[in-house]
PDB file of C-alpha atoms in Angstrom:
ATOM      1  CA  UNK Q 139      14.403  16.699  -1.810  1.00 65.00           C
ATOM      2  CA  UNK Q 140      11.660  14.480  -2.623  1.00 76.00           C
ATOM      3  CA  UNK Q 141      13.047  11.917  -5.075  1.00 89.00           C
ATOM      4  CA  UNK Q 142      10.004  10.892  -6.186  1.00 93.00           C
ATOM      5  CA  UNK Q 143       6.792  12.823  -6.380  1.00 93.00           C
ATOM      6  CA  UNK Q 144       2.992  11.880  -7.025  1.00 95.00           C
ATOM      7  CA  UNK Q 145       1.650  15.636  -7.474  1.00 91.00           C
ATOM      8  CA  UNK Q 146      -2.161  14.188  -7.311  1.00 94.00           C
ATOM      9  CA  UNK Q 147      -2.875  13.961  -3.632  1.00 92.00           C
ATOM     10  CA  UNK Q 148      -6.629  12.679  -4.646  1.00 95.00           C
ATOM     11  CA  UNK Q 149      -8.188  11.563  -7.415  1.00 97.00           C
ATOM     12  CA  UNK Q 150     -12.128  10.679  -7.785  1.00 97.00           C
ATOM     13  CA  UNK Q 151     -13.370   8.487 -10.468  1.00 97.00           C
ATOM     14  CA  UNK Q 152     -17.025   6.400 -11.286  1.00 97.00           C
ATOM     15  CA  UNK Q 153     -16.913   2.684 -11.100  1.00 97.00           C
ATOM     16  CA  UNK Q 154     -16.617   1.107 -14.126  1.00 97.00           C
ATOM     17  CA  UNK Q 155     -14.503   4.231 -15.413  1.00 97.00           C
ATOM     18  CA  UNK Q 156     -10.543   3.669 -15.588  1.00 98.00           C
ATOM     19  CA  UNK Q 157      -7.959   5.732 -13.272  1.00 98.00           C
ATOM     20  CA  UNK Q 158      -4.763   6.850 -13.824  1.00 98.00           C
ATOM     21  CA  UNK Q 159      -2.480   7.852 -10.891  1.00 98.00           C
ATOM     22  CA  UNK Q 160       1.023   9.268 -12.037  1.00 98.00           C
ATOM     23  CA  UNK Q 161       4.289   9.178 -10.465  1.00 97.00           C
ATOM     24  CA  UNK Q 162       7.323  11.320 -11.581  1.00 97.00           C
ATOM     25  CA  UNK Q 163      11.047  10.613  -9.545  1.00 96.00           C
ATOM     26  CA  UNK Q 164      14.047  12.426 -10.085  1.00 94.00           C
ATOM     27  CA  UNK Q 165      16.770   9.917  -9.457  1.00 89.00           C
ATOM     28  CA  UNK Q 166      18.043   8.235 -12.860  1.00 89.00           C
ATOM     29  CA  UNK Q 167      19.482   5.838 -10.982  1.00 88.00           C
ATOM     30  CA  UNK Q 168      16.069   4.408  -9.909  1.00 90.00           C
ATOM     31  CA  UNK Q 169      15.792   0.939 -11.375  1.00 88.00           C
ATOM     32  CA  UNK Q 170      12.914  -0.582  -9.477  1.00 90.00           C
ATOM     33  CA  UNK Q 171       9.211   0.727  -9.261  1.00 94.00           C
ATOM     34  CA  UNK Q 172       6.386  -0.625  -7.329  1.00 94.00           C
ATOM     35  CA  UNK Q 173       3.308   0.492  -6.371  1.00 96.00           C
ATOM     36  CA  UNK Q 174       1.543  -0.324  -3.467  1.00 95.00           C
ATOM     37  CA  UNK Q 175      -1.956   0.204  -2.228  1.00 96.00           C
ATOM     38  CA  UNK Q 176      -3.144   1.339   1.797  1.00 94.00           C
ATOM     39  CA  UNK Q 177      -6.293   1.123   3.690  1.00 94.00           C
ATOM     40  CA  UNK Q 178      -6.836   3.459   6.880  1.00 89.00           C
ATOM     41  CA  UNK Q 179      -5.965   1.430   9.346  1.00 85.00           C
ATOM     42  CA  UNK Q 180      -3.595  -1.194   7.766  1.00 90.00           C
ATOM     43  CA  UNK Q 181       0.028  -1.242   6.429  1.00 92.00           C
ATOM     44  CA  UNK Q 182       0.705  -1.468   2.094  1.00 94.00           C
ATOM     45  CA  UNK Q 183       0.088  -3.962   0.533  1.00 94.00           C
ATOM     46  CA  UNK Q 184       2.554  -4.684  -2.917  1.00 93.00           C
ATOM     47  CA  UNK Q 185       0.284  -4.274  -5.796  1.00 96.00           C
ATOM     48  CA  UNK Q 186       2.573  -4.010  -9.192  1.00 95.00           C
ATOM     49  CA  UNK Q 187       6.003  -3.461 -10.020  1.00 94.00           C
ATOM     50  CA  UNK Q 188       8.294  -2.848 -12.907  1.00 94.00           C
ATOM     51  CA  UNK Q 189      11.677  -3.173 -13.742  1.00 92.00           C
ATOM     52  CA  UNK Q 190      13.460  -0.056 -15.488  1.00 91.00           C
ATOM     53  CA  UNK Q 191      13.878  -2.778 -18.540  1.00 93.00           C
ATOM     54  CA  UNK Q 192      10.689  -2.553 -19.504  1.00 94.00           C
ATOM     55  CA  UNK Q 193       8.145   0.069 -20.027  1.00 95.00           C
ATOM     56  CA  UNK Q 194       5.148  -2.295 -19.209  1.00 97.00           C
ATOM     57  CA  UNK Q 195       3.751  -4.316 -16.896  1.00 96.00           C
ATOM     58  CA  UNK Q 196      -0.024  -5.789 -16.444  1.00 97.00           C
ATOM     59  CA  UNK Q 197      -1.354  -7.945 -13.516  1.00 96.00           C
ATOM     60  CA  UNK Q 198      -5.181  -8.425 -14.602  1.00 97.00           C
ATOM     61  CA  UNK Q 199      -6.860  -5.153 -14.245  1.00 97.00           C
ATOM     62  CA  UNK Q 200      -3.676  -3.484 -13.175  1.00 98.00           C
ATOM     63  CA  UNK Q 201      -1.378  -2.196 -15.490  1.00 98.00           C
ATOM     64  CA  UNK Q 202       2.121   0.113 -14.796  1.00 98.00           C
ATOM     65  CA  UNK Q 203       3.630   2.635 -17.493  1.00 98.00           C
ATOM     66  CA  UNK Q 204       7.093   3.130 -17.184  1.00 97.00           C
ATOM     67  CA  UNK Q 205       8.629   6.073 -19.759  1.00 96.00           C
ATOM     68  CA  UNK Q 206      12.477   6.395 -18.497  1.00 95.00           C
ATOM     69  CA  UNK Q 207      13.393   9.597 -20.637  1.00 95.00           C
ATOM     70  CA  UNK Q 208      10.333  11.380 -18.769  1.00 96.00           C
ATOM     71  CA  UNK Q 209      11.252   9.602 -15.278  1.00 96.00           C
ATOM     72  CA  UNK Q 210       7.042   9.240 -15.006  1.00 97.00           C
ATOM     73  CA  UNK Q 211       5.470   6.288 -14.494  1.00 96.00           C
ATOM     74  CA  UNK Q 212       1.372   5.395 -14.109  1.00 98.00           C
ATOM     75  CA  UNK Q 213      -0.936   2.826 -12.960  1.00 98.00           C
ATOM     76  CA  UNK Q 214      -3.630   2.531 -14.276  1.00 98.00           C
ATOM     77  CA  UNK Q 215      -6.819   0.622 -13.072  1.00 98.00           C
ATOM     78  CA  UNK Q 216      -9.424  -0.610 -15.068  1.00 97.00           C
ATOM     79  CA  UNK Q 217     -12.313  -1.479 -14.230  1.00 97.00           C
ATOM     80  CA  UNK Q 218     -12.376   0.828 -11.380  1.00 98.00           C
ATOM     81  CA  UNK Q 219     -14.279  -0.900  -8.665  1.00 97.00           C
ATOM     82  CA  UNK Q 220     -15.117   0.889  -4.728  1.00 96.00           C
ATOM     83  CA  UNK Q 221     -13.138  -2.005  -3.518  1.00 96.00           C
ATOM     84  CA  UNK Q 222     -10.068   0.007  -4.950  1.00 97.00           C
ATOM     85  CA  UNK Q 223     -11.055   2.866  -3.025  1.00 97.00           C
ATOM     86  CA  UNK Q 224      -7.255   3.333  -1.080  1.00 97.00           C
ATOM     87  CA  UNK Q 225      -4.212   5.375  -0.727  1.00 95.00           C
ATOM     88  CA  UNK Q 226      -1.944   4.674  -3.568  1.00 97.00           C
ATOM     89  CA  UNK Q 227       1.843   4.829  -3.171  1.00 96.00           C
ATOM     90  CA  UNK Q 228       4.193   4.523  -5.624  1.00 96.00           C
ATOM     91  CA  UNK Q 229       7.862   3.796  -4.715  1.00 93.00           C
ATOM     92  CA  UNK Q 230      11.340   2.991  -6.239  1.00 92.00           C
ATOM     93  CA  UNK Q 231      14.621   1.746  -5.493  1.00 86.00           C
ATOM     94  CA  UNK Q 232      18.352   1.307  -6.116  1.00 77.00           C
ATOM     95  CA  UNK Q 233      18.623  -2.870  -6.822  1.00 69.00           C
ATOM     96  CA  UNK Q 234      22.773  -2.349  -6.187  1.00 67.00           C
ATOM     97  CA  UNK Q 235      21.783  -0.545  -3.481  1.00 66.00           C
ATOM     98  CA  UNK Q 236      20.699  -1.791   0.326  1.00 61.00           C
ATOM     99  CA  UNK Q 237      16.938  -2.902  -0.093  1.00 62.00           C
ATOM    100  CA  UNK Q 238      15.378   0.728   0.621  1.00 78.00           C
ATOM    101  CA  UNK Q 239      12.583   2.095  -0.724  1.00 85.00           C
ATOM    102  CA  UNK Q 240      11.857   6.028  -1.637  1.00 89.00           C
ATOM    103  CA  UNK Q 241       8.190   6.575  -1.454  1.00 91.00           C
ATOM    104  CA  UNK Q 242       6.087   9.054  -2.714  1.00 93.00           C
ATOM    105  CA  UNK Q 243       3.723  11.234  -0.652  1.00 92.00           C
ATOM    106  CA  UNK Q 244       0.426   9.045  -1.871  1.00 94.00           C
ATOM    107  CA  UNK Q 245      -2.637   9.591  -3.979  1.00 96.00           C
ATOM    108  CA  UNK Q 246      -6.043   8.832  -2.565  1.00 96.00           C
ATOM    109  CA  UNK Q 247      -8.304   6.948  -4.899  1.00 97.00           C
ATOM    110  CA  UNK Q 248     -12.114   7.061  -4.571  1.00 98.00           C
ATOM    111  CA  UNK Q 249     -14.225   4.955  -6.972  1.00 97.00           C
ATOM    112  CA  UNK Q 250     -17.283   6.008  -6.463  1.00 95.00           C
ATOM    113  CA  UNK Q 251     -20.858   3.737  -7.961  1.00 92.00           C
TER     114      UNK Q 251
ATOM    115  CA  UNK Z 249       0.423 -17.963   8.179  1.00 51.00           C
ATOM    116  CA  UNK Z 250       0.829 -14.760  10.295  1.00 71.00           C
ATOM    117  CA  UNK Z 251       1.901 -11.579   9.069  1.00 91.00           C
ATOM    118  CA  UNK Z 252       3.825  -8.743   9.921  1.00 95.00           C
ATOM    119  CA  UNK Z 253       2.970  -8.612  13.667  1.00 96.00           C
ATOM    120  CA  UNK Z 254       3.340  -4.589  15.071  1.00 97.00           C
ATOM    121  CA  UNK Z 255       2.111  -3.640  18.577  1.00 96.00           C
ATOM    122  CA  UNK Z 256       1.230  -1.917  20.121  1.00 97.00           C
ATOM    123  CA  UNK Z 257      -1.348  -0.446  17.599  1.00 95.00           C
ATOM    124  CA  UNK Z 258      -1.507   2.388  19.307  1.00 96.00           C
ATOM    125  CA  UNK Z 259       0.866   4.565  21.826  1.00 97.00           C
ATOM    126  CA  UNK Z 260       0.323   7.325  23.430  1.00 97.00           C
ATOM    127  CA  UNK Z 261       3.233   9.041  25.415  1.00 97.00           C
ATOM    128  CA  UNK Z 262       3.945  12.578  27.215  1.00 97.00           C
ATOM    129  CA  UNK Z 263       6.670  14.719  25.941  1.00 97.00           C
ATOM    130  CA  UNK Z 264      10.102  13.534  27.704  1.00 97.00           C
ATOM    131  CA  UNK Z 265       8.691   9.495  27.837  1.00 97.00           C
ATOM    132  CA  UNK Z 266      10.330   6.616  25.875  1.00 98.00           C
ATOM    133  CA  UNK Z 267       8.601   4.520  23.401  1.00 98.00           C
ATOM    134  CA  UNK Z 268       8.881   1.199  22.522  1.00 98.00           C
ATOM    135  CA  UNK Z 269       7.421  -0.080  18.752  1.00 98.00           C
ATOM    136  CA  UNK Z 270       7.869  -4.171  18.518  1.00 98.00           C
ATOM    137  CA  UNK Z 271       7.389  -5.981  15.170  1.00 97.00           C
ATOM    138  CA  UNK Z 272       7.546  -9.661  14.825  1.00 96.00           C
ATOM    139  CA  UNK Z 273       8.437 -10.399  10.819  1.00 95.00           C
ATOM    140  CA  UNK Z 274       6.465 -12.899   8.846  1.00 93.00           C
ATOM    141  CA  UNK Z 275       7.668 -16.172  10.011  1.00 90.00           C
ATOM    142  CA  UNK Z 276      11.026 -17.007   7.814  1.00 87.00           C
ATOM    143  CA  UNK Z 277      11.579 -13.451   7.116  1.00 89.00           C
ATOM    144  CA  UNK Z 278      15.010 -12.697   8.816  1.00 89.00           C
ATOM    145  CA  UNK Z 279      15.184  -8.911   7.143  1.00 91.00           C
ATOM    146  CA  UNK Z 280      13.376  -6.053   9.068  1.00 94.00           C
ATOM    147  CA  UNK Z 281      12.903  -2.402   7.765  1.00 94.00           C
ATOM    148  CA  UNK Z 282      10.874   0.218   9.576  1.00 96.00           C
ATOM    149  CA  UNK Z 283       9.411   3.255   7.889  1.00 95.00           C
ATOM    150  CA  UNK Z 284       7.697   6.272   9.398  1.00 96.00           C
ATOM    151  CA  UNK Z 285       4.559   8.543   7.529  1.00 93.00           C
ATOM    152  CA  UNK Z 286       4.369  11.977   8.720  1.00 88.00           C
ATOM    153  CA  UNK Z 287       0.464  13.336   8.800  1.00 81.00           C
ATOM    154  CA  UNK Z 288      -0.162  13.969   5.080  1.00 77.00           C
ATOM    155  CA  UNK Z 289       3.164  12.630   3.979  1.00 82.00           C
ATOM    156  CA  UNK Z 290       4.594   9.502   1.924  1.00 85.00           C
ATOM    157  CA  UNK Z 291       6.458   6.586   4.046  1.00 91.00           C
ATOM    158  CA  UNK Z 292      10.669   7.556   4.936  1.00 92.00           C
ATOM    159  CA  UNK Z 293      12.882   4.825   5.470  1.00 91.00           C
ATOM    160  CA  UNK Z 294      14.141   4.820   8.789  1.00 94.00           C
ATOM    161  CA  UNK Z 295      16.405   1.709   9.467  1.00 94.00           C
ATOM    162  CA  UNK Z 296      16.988  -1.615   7.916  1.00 93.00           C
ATOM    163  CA  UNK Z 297      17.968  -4.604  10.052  1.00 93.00           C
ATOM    164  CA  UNK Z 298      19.143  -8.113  10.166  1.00 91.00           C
ATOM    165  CA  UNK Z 299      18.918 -10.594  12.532  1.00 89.00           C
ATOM    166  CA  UNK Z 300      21.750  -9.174  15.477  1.00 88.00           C
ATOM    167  CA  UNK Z 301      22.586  -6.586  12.384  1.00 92.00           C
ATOM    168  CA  UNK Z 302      21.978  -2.978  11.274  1.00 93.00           C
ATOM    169  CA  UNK Z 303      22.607  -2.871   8.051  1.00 90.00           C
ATOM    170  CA  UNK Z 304      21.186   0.778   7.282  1.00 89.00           C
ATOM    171  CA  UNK Z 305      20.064   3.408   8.857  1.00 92.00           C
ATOM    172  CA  UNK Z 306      20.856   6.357   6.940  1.00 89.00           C
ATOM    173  CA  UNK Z 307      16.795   7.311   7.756  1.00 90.00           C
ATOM    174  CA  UNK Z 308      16.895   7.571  11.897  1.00 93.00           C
ATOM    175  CA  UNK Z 309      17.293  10.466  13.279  1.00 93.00           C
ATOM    176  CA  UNK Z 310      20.787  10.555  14.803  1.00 89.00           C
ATOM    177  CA  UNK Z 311      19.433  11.261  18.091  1.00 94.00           C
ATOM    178  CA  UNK Z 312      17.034   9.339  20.461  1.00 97.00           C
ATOM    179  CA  UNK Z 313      16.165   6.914  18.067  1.00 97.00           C
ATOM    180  CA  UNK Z 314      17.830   3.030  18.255  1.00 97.00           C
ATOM    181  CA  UNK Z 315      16.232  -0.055  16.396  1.00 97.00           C
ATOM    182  CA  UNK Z 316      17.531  -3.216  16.877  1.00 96.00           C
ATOM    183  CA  UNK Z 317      16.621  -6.591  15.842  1.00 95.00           C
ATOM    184  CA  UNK Z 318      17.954  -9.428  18.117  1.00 93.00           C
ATOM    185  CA  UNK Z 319      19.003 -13.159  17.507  1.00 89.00           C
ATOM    186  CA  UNK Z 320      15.799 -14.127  19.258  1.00 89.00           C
ATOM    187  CA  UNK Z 321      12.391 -11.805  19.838  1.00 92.00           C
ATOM    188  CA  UNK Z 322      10.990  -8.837  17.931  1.00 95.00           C
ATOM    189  CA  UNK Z 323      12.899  -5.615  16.562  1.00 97.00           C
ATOM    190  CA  UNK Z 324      12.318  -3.147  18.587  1.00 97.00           C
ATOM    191  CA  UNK Z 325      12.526   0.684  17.178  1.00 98.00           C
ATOM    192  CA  UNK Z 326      13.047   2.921  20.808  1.00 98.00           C
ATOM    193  CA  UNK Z 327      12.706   6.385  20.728  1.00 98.00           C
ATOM    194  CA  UNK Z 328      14.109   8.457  24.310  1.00 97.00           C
ATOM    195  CA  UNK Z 329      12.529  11.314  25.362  1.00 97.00           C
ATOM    196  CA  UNK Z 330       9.819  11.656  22.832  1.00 97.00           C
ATOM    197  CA  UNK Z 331       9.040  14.901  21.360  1.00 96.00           C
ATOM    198  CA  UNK Z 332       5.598  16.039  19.731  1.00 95.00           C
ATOM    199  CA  UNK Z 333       7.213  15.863  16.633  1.00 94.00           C
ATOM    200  CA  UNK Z 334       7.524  12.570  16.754  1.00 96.00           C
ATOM    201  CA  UNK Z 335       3.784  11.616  16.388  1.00 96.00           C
ATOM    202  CA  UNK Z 336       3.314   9.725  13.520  1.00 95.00           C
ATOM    203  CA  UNK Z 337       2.392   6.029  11.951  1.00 95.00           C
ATOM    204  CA  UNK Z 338       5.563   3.990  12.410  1.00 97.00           C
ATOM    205  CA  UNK Z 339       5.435   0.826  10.050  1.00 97.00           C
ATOM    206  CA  UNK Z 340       7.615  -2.472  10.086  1.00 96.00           C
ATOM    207  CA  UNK Z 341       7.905  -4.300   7.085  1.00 94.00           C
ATOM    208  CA  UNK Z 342       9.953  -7.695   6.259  1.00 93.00           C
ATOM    209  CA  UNK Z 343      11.697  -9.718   3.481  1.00 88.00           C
ATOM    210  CA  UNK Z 344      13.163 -12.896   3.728  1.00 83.00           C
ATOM    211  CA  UNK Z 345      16.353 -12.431   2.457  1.00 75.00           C
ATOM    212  CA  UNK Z 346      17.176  -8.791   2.091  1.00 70.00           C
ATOM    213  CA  UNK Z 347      16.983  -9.163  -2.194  1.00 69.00           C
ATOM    214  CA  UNK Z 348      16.593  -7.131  -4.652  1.00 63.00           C
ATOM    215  CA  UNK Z 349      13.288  -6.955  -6.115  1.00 68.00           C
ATOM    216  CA  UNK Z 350      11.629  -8.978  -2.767  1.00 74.00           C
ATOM    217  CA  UNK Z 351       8.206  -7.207  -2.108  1.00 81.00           C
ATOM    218  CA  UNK Z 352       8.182  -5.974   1.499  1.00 87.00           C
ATOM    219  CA  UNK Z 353       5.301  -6.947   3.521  1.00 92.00           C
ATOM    220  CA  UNK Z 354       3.790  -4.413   5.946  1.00 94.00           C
ATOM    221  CA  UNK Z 355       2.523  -4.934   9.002  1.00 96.00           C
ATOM    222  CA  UNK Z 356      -0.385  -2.545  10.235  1.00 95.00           C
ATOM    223  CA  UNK Z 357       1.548  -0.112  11.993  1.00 96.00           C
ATOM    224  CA  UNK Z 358       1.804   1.636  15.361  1.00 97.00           C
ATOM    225  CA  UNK Z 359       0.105   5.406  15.838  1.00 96.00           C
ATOM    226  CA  UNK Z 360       2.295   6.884  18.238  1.00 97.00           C
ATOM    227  CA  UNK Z 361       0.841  10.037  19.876  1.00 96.00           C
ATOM    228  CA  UNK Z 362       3.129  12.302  21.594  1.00 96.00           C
ATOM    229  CA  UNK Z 363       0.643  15.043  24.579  1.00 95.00           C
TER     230      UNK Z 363
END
């Protein structure tokens, strides 16, 4: 039962060019979002999150959707640059619950020049 | 200004062996979680600790696995007699005080490796 789902497993795009990687989840109760980004090698790192208050959130070129009724949410990156060239998770969470975070399977970026 | 500290890096273990995955927390982070990613699969919570306390581990497997994070030194996730099926990348990630809404930091993982 994966609780929240990120159906893209890659996605290629040209620098310069904006991407958009989605994230559906199942569990209404969800009322914490975050994405966060992964190099081979090396752990996540946090990138963005949202609370289930608002529907958006920007952090320079980084911006989150959040639409509740559709349970989908999307980052979207813009500029594009190689440097962002990563695994992207997104993840949620329960705040009245114990600090746990549900994960989606990942979405490999490649910005290409 | 260390981070998440995880070694080894990289463990490689026969069938029937223990293994023994240490992460040191970011220093004033007393809140310890460790996640394993399958090959081709997202990051499942296994166990979340605090200092001398598990405080959930509705993720581990109920056998052969243990985590524990004591007053002094590193957690420790132990698996017993290790099974191929246990291969995977085992993260540690910490908080410092359990919140809501804290961002977790990662450390870089151990590759366990089960022949």
């Amino acid at each position: 039962d994966q609780q929240v789902k990120q159906n893209s497993p890659s996605l290629s795009v040209q620098e310069g060019r904006i991407s958009i990687l989605n994230c559906d989840y199942t569990n209404s109760m969800f009322d914490y979002f975050l994405w966060y980004k992964k190099y081979p090698a090396e752990g996540p790192t946090f990138l963005i999150s949202i609370s289930s208050i608002k529907d958006k959130n920007e952090d320079g070129r980084f911006t989150v959707f959040l639409n509740k009724s559709a349970k989908h949410l999307s980052l979207h990156i813009v500029p594009s640059q190689p440097g962002d060239s990563a695994v992207y998770f997104c993840a949620a969470h329960i705040i009245q619950s114990t600090d746990k975070l549900i994960f989606g399977t990942g979405t490999r970026l490649q910005v290409f020049p | 200004n260390a981070g998440v500290m995880q070694n080894p890096r990289h463990l490689v273990r026969r069938r029937g062996q223990e293994a023994r995955l240490r992460c040191s927390p970011m220093k004033g982070h007393s809140h310890v979680y460790w996640y394993r990613q399958l090959p081709e699969e997202g990051l499942k919570f296994m166990v979340y600790l605090q200092k001398e306390n598990i405080i959930d581990e509705s993720g581990m497997p109920k056998e052969r696995f243990s985590a524990e994070f004591p007053k002094e030194g590193p957690s420790i996730l132990r698996i017993q007699q290790v099974v191929r099926g246990d291969s995977a990348a085992y993260f540690c990630a910490s908080s410092p005080r359990g919140q809501p809404n804290e961002k977790l930091f990662f450390g870089s993982g151990t590759q366990l490796s089960v022949l």
